[in-house]
mmCIF file of C-alpha atoms in Angstrom:
data_model
loop_
_atom_site.group_PDB
_atom_site.id
_atom_site.type_symbol
_atom_site.label_atom_id
_atom_site.label_comp_id
_atom_site.label_asym_id
_atom_site.label_seq_id
_atom_site.Cartn_x
_atom_site.Cartn_y
_atom_site.Cartn_z
ATOM 1 C CA MET V 177 110.345 67.250 90.806
ATOM 2 C CA ILE V 178 110.880 70.967 91.350
ATOM 3 C CA GLY V 179 111.446 72.897 88.143
ATOM 4 C CA PRO V 180 112.520 76.483 87.381
ATOM 5 C CA ILE V 181 108.913 77.715 87.352
ATOM 6 C CA ASP V 182 108.412 76.333 90.870
ATOM 7 C CA VAL V 183 111.602 78.036 92.056
ATOM 8 C CA MET V 184 110.500 81.353 90.528
ATOM 9 C CA HIS V 185 107.022 81.027 92.008
ATOM 10 C CA SER V 186 108.521 80.294 95.448
ATOM 11 C CA ALA V 187 110.766 83.369 95.200
ATOM 12 C CA ILE V 188 107.799 85.570 94.278
ATOM 13 C CA LEU V 189 105.859 84.098 97.206
ATOM 14 C CA ARG V 190 108.638 84.987 99.657
ATOM 15 C CA TRP V 191 108.918 88.503 98.236
ATOM 16 C CA HIS V 192 105.192 89.147 98.651
ATOM 17 C CA ILE V 193 105.253 87.812 102.200
ATOM 18 C CA LEU V 194 108.194 90.083 103.107
ATOM 19 C CA THR V 195 106.543 93.165 101.586
ATOM 20 C CA GLY V 196 102.966 92.248 102.562
ATOM 21 C CA GLY V 197 102.781 94.814 105.350
ATOM 22 C CA LEU V 198 103.330 97.635 102.829
ATOM 23 C CA ARG V 199 100.512 96.619 100.522
ATOM 24 C CA CYS V 200 97.002 97.989 100.328
ATOM 25 C CA ALA V 201 93.983 96.051 101.483
ATOM 26 C CA PRO V 202 91.321 95.988 98.741
ATOM 27 C CA ASP V 203 88.471 98.469 98.830
ATOM 28 C CA PHE V 204 86.450 96.255 96.504
ATOM 29 C CA LEU V 205 86.434 92.703 95.170
ATOM 30 C CA LEU V 206 84.771 91.679 91.911
ATOM 31 C CA ILE V 207 83.976 88.102 92.933
ATOM 32 C CA GLY V 208 82.427 86.597 89.780
ATOM 33 C CA ALA V 209 80.722 84.708 88.326
ATOM 34 C CA GLN V 210 83.190 83.340 85.815
ATOM 35 C CA ARG V 211 82.332 83.974 82.128
ATOM 36 C CA SER V 212 79.871 86.682 83.132
ATOM 37 C CA GLY V 213 81.649 89.815 81.963
ATOM 38 C CA SER V 214 84.096 90.208 84.850
ATOM 39 C CA THR V 215 87.023 91.162 82.596
ATOM 40 C CA SER V 216 85.048 93.905 80.852
ATOM 41 C CA LEU V 217 83.663 95.159 84.154
ATOM 42 C CA PHE V 218 87.059 95.154 85.857
ATOM 43 C CA GLU V 219 88.612 97.166 83.042
ATOM 44 C CA ALA V 220 85.772 99.672 83.245
ATOM 45 C CA ILE V 221 86.178 100.132 87.010
ATOM 46 C CA ALA V 222 89.971 100.308 86.757
ATOM 47 C CA SER V 223 89.710 103.115 84.187
ATOM 48 C CA HIS V 224 88.115 105.455 86.745
ATOM 49 C CA PRO V 225 90.503 108.297 87.712
ATOM 50 C CA ARG V 226 90.090 107.501 91.414
ATOM 51 C CA VAL V 227 90.876 103.786 91.082
ATOM 52 C CA MET V 228 94.416 102.425 91.297
ATOM 53 C CA ARG V 229 94.886 99.412 89.054
ATOM 54 C CA PRO V 230 96.456 96.347 90.727
ATOM 55 C CA ARG V 231 99.333 94.520 89.067
ATOM 56 C CA MET V 232 96.845 92.145 87.366
ATOM 57 C CA LYS V 233 93.122 91.435 87.277
ATOM 58 C CA GLU V 234 93.012 88.055 89.063
ATOM 59 C CA LEU V 235 95.259 88.010 92.120
ATOM 60 C CA HIS V 236 93.762 84.833 93.658
ATOM 61 C CA ASN V 237 94.741 85.957 97.135
ATOM 62 C CA LEU V 238 91.770 84.335 98.821
ATOM 63 C CA ASP V 239 91.349 81.048 96.961
ATOM 64 C CA GLU V 240 94.815 79.759 96.066
ATOM 65 C CA ARG V 241 96.379 80.753 99.387
ATOM 66 C CA ASP V 242 95.382 79.635 102.857
ATOM 67 C CA ALA V 243 93.807 82.248 105.126
ATOM 68 C CA SER V 244 96.818 82.598 107.404
ATOM 69 C CA ARG V 245 98.999 83.916 104.582
ATOM 70 C CA ALA V 246 96.550 85.696 102.311
ATOM 71 C CA ARG V 247 96.817 89.043 104.120
ATOM 72 C CA ALA V 248 100.557 89.077 103.565
ATOM 73 C CA ARG V 249 100.109 88.425 99.859
ATOM 74 C CA VAL V 250 97.591 91.028 98.842
ATOM 75 C CA GLY V 251 99.820 92.028 95.938
ATOM 76 C CA LEU V 252 98.094 95.373 95.455
ATOM 77 C CA PRO V 253 99.815 98.761 94.996
ATOM 78 C CA LEU V 254 101.991 99.931 97.883
ATOM 79 C CA VAL V 255 100.378 102.014 100.603
ATOM 80 C CA VAL V 256 102.854 104.820 99.961
ATOM 81 C CA SER V 257 101.770 104.860 96.306
ATOM 82 C CA ARG V 258 98.114 105.263 97.260
ATOM 83 C CA ALA V 259 98.974 107.980 99.786
ATOM 84 C CA ALA V 260 101.119 109.894 97.307
ATOM 85 C CA THR V 261 98.616 109.728 94.446
ATOM 86 C CA SER V 262 95.760 110.615 96.788
ATOM 87 C CA VAL V 263 97.578 113.734 97.940
ATOM 88 C CA LEU V 264 98.486 114.765 94.394
ATOM 89 C CA SER V 265 94.965 114.247 93.064
ATOM 90 C CA GLY V 266 93.208 115.665 96.105
ATOM 91 C CA SER V 267 91.004 112.616 96.609
ATOM 92 C CA ARG V 268 91.437 109.170 98.131
ATOM 93 C CA LYS V 269 92.269 106.425 95.665
ATOM 94 C CA LEU V 270 90.483 103.071 95.721
ATOM 95 C CA THR V 271 91.931 99.742 94.727
ATOM 96 C CA GLY V 272 90.679 96.188 94.374
ATOM 97 C CA GLU V 273 90.847 93.027 92.326
ATOM 98 C CA ALA V 274 88.656 90.713 90.254
ATOM 99 C CA THR V 275 88.883 86.943 90.766
ATOM 100 C CA PRO V 276 85.729 85.132 89.548
ATOM 101 C CA MET V 277 86.556 82.033 91.597
ATOM 102 C CA TYR V 278 85.737 83.940 94.790
ATOM 103 C CA LEU V 279 81.968 83.690 94.368
ATOM 104 C CA PHE V 280 82.106 79.899 94.047
ATOM 105 C CA HIS V 281 84.908 78.876 96.406
ATOM 106 C CA PRO V 282 83.298 77.756 99.706
ATOM 107 C CA GLU V 283 86.023 79.154 101.991
ATOM 108 C CA VAL V 284 86.494 82.591 100.458
ATOM 109 C CA PRO V 285 83.529 84.326 102.189
ATOM 110 C CA ALA V 286 84.881 83.530 105.668
ATOM 111 C CA ARG V 287 88.424 84.480 104.633
ATOM 112 C CA THR V 288 87.197 87.782 103.214
ATOM 113 C CA ALA V 289 85.206 88.615 106.354
ATOM 114 C CA HIS V 290 88.256 87.869 108.499
ATOM 115 C CA LEU V 291 90.905 89.618 106.421
ATOM 116 C CA PHE V 292 89.038 92.411 104.614
ATOM 117 C CA PRO V 293 85.833 93.118 106.572
ATOM 118 C CA GLU V 294 85.441 96.581 105.008
ATOM 119 C CA ALA V 295 85.728 95.438 101.375
ATOM 120 C CA LYS V 296 82.770 95.985 99.072
ATOM 121 C CA LEU V 297 81.786 93.058 96.869
ATOM 122 C CA ILE V 298 80.456 93.016 93.312
ATOM 123 C CA ALA V 299 78.884 89.913 91.751
ATOM 124 C CA VAL V 300 77.552 89.452 88.219
ATOM 125 C CA LEU V 301 75.136 86.611 87.468
ATOM 126 C CA ARG V 302 74.482 85.090 84.047
ATOM 127 C CA HIS V 303 71.881 82.612 82.795
ATOM 128 C CA PRO V 304 73.186 79.290 84.235
ATOM 129 C CA MET V 305 73.031 77.499 80.880
ATOM 130 C CA ASP V 306 74.771 80.264 78.934
ATOM 131 C CA ARG V 307 77.422 80.625 81.623
ATOM 132 C CA ALA V 308 78.072 76.857 81.703
ATOM 133 C CA TRP V 309 78.353 76.637 77.922
ATOM 134 C CA SER V 310 80.770 79.587 77.770
ATOM 135 C CA HIS V 311 82.777 78.052 80.635
ATOM 136 C CA TYR V 312 82.917 74.683 78.859
ATOM 137 C CA ARG V 313 84.105 76.182 75.580
ATOM 138 C CA HIS V 314 86.702 78.243 77.457
ATOM 139 C CA SER V 315 88.053 75.073 79.093
ATOM 140 C CA VAL V 316 88.166 73.328 75.707
ATOM 141 C CA ARG V 317 90.102 76.224 74.144
ATOM 142 C CA LEU V 318 92.637 76.110 76.974
ATOM 143 C CA GLY V 319 93.063 72.343 76.686
ATOM 144 C CA PHE V 320 91.481 71.587 80.084
ATOM 145 C CA GLU V 321 88.505 69.705 78.655
ATOM 146 C CA SER V 322 88.289 66.913 76.065
ATOM 147 C CA GLU V 323 84.843 65.458 76.759
ATOM 148 C CA PRO V 324 81.668 66.446 74.884
ATOM 149 C CA PHE V 325 79.586 68.981 76.804
ATOM 150 C CA GLU V 326 76.866 66.646 78.054
ATOM 151 C CA ARG V 327 79.401 63.990 78.997
ATOM 152 C CA ALA V 328 81.285 66.647 80.967
ATOM 153 C CA LEU V 329 78.043 67.518 82.766
ATOM 154 C CA ASP V 330 77.538 63.834 83.615
ATOM 155 C CA LEU V 331 81.080 63.654 85.016
ATOM 156 C CA GLU V 332 80.889 66.908 86.975
ATOM 157 C CA GLY V 333 79.782 65.428 90.291
ATOM 158 C CA ALA V 334 82.536 62.821 90.366
ATOM 159 C CA ARG V 335 85.166 65.288 89.174
ATOM 160 C CA LEU V 336 84.330 67.930 91.774
ATOM 161 C CA GLY V 337 83.888 65.373 94.517
ATOM 162 C CA ALA V 338 87.607 64.695 94.373
ATOM 163 C CA ALA V 339 88.623 68.368 94.227
ATOM 164 C CA PRO V 340 90.391 69.640 97.356
ATOM 165 C CA VAL V 341 89.027 72.807 98.918
ATOM 166 C CA ARG V 342 91.866 73.793 101.234
ATOM 167 C CA THR V 343 94.945 74.484 99.148
ATOM 168 C CA LEU V 344 98.653 74.430 99.859
ATOM 169 C CA PRO V 345 100.453 77.791 100.056
ATOM 170 C CA GLY V 346 102.296 78.575 96.852
ATOM 171 C CA ARG V 347 100.578 75.916 94.748
ATOM 172 C CA ARG V 348 98.479 77.184 91.840
ATOM 173 C CA ASP V 349 97.234 73.803 90.578
ATOM 174 C CA GLU V 350 95.382 72.437 93.605
ATOM 175 C CA LEU V 351 91.945 73.730 92.660
ATOM 176 C CA TRP V 352 91.861 73.064 88.965
ATOM 177 C CA PRO V 353 88.969 70.527 88.959
ATOM 178 C CA LEU V 354 86.854 72.938 90.990
ATOM 179 C CA ARG V 355 87.940 75.788 88.725
ATOM 180 C CA ASP V 356 87.726 74.201 85.270
ATOM 181 C CA TRP V 357 84.959 71.559 85.453
ATOM 182 C CA SER V 358 82.298 73.299 87.583
ATOM 183 C CA TYR V 359 79.960 73.974 84.663
ATOM 184 C CA ALA V 360 76.533 73.482 86.254
ATOM 185 C CA SER V 361 77.609 73.908 89.875
ATOM 186 C CA ARG V 362 78.598 77.534 89.416
ATOM 187 C CA GLY V 363 75.100 78.319 88.192
ATOM 188 C CA ARG V 364 73.623 77.634 91.633
ATOM 189 C CA TYR V 365 73.987 81.295 92.492
ATOM 190 C CA SER V 366 71.503 81.426 95.354
ATOM 191 C CA GLU V 367 73.548 78.889 97.349
ATOM 192 C CA GLN V 368 76.716 80.893 96.783
ATOM 193 C CA LEU V 369 75.139 84.228 97.683
ATOM 194 C CA GLU V 370 73.555 82.793 100.818
ATOM 195 C CA ARG V 371 76.983 81.476 101.856
ATOM 196 C CA TRP V 372 78.436 84.948 101.387
ATOM 197 C CA ARG V 373 75.607 86.517 103.395
ATOM 198 C CA ARG V 374 76.452 84.325 106.355
ATOM 199 C CA HIS V 375 79.774 86.177 106.591
ATOM 200 C CA VAL V 376 79.218 89.681 105.213
ATOM 201 C CA ASP V 377 76.405 92.206 105.507
ATOM 202 C CA PRO V 378 74.170 92.285 102.396
ATOM 203 C CA SER V 379 74.755 96.049 102.181
ATOM 204 C CA GLN V 380 78.393 95.320 101.298
ATOM 205 C CA MET V 381 77.427 93.379 98.168
ATOM 206 C CA LEU V 382 76.142 94.636 94.827
ATOM 207 C CA VAL V 383 74.593 91.958 92.590
ATOM 208 C CA LEU V 384 74.269 92.698 88.879
ATOM 209 C CA TYR V 385 73.035 90.690 85.905
ATOM 210 C CA PHE V 386 74.998 89.940 82.755
ATOM 211 C CA ASP V 387 71.928 90.707 80.612
ATOM 212 C CA ASP V 388 71.959 94.301 81.882
ATOM 213 C CA LEU V 389 75.661 94.676 81.076
ATOM 214 C CA VAL V 390 74.850 93.712 77.484
ATOM 215 C CA SER V 391 71.595 95.641 76.998
ATOM 216 C CA ASP V 392 72.244 98.797 79.064
ATOM 217 C CA PRO V 393 75.894 99.029 80.212
ATOM 218 C CA ALA V 394 75.529 102.609 81.451
ATOM 219 C CA GLY V 395 73.039 101.511 84.096
ATOM 220 C CA PRO V 396 75.284 98.957 85.850
ATOM 221 C CA ILE V 397 78.282 101.283 85.592
ATOM 222 C CA ASP V 398 76.341 104.062 87.340
ATOM 223 C CA ARG V 399 75.260 101.629 90.058
ATOM 224 C CA ILE V 400 78.852 100.493 90.617
ATOM 225 C CA CYS V 401 80.166 104.062 90.862
ATOM 226 C CA SER V 402 77.463 104.931 93.380
ATOM 227 C CA PHE V 403 78.108 101.729 95.339
ATOM 228 C CA LEU V 404 81.852 102.440 95.570
ATOM 229 C CA GLY V 405 81.399 106.139 96.293
ATOM 230 C CA LEU V 406 82.900 107.202 92.972
ATOM 231 C CA GLU V 407 81.656 110.146 90.995
ATOM 232 C CA PRO V 408 80.536 109.409 87.404
ATOM 233 C CA SER V 409 83.347 109.679 84.875
ATOM 234 C CA PRO V 410 83.374 109.591 81.049
ATOM 235 C CA ALA V 411 86.534 107.463 81.325
ATOM 236 C CA VAL V 412 84.464 104.561 82.665
ATOM 237 C CA THR V 413 83.040 102.691 79.681
ATOM 238 C CA LEU V 414 82.224 99.043 79.208
ATOM 239 C CA ARG V 415 83.957 97.260 76.317
ATOM 240 C CA ARG V 416 83.469 93.627 75.412
ATOM 241 C CA LEU V 417 86.620 91.735 76.376
ATOM 242 C CA ASN V 418 87.643 88.075 76.755
ATOM 243 C CA ALA V 419 84.729 86.804 74.663
ATOM 244 C CA GLY V 420 84.890 83.505 72.800
ATOM 245 C CA PRO V 421 86.070 83.530 69.163
ATOM 246 C CA GLU V 422 82.736 82.504 67.673
ATOM 247 C CA ARG V 423 79.116 82.081 68.669
ATOM 248 C CA ALA V 424 78.218 78.378 68.829
ATOM 249 C CA GLU V 425 75.007 77.057 70.334
ATOM 250 C CA PRO V 426 74.856 74.250 72.925
ATOM 251 C CA PRO V 427 72.887 71.089 72.135
ATOM 252 C CA ALA V 428 69.139 71.535 72.618
ATOM 253 C CA SER V 429 69.147 68.525 74.925
ATOM 254 C CA ALA V 430 71.679 70.257 77.188
ATOM 255 C CA ARG V 431 69.496 73.329 77.438
ATOM 256 C CA ARG V 432 66.548 71.143 78.439
ATOM 257 C CA ARG V 433 68.506 69.534 81.229
ATOM 258 C CA PHE V 434 69.250 72.992 82.663
ATOM 259 C CA ALA V 435 65.577 73.988 82.718
ATOM 260 C CA ALA V 436 64.964 72.839 86.294
ATOM 261 C CA LEU V 437 68.078 74.627 87.598
ATOM 262 C CA VAL V 438 67.154 77.843 85.798
ATOM 263 C CA GLU V 439 63.605 77.775 87.161
ATOM 264 C CA GLN V 440 64.905 77.038 90.658
ATOM 265 C CA GLU V 441 67.359 79.949 90.524
ATOM 266 C CA VAL V 442 64.718 82.394 89.277
ATOM 267 C CA VAL V 443 62.567 81.629 92.323
ATOM 268 C CA ALA V 444 65.479 81.547 94.805
ATOM 269 C CA LEU V 445 67.068 84.773 93.559
ATOM 270 C CA GLU V 446 63.761 86.620 93.638
ATOM 271 C CA ARG V 447 63.341 85.535 97.248
ATOM 272 C CA LEU V 448 66.920 86.444 98.152
ATOM 273 C CA LEU V 449 67.371 89.691 96.217
ATOM 274 C CA GLY V 450 63.845 90.849 95.502
ATOM 275 C CA VAL V 451 64.563 90.965 91.755
ATOM 276 C CA VAL V 452 63.461 88.471 89.087
ATOM 277 C CA PRO V 453 66.324 87.568 86.695
ATOM 278 C CA ALA V 454 65.452 88.146 83.055
ATOM 279 C CA TRP V 455 65.996 84.500 82.190
ATOM 280 C CA SER V 456 63.683 82.182 80.308
ATOM 281 C CA VAL V 457 63.534 78.476 81.130
#
């Protein structure tokens, strides 16, 4: 049954398709991982004087839409707006978006390479156990999860096995198992980064670690500005946003079951990136 929300969503879809040719392609994409500081990092980048903020943080142009229509639905500021503000400020404005699902979704790397081959990519990796636990508690708060954590981990394979990968245009609910129940799977970062590297040059991607955002935020911010060709600005500061309401610890047994994955990722990421993550097993 089609309700008023579906009608409104369809109307917005048609509007974005009609005006798609006037919209900016992204200069950068903050691709994830989920629950790894992407909201704080996006707000910091968007506060730079040379960055034009999109209409919202997560546009989902490359995961919830099929590749044939994504270019027409960029949903970023109008080209004329970027041109006008660039002229007035005397420097070219950059724009982008932050959708943490992009790192994990298996089709997004190829779509990005096809539609936005010049875009620069920023990924933030967090200890797989800590990321999974934060993800789980986030899903519980939103009402997407009712199982205990370890039971949810046991069910993950079956749940994700039924999740569709190719979605229908205009539907926002097709990927919810892959989005909401991928607790351990999203921690296999090396697989995801290798998939991205099959489609984009490694020089287009900056990989950061959540631990560094917490311990020394100025360092990652400087690296991002340099990566995007932005001069340092006092307006760019990292504030903690979208954190959980309280600090609860996962069961010790759950942490033990992640030990093998954590050890595997330490070795794989060192081989892939040449940097050892500051994670303990």
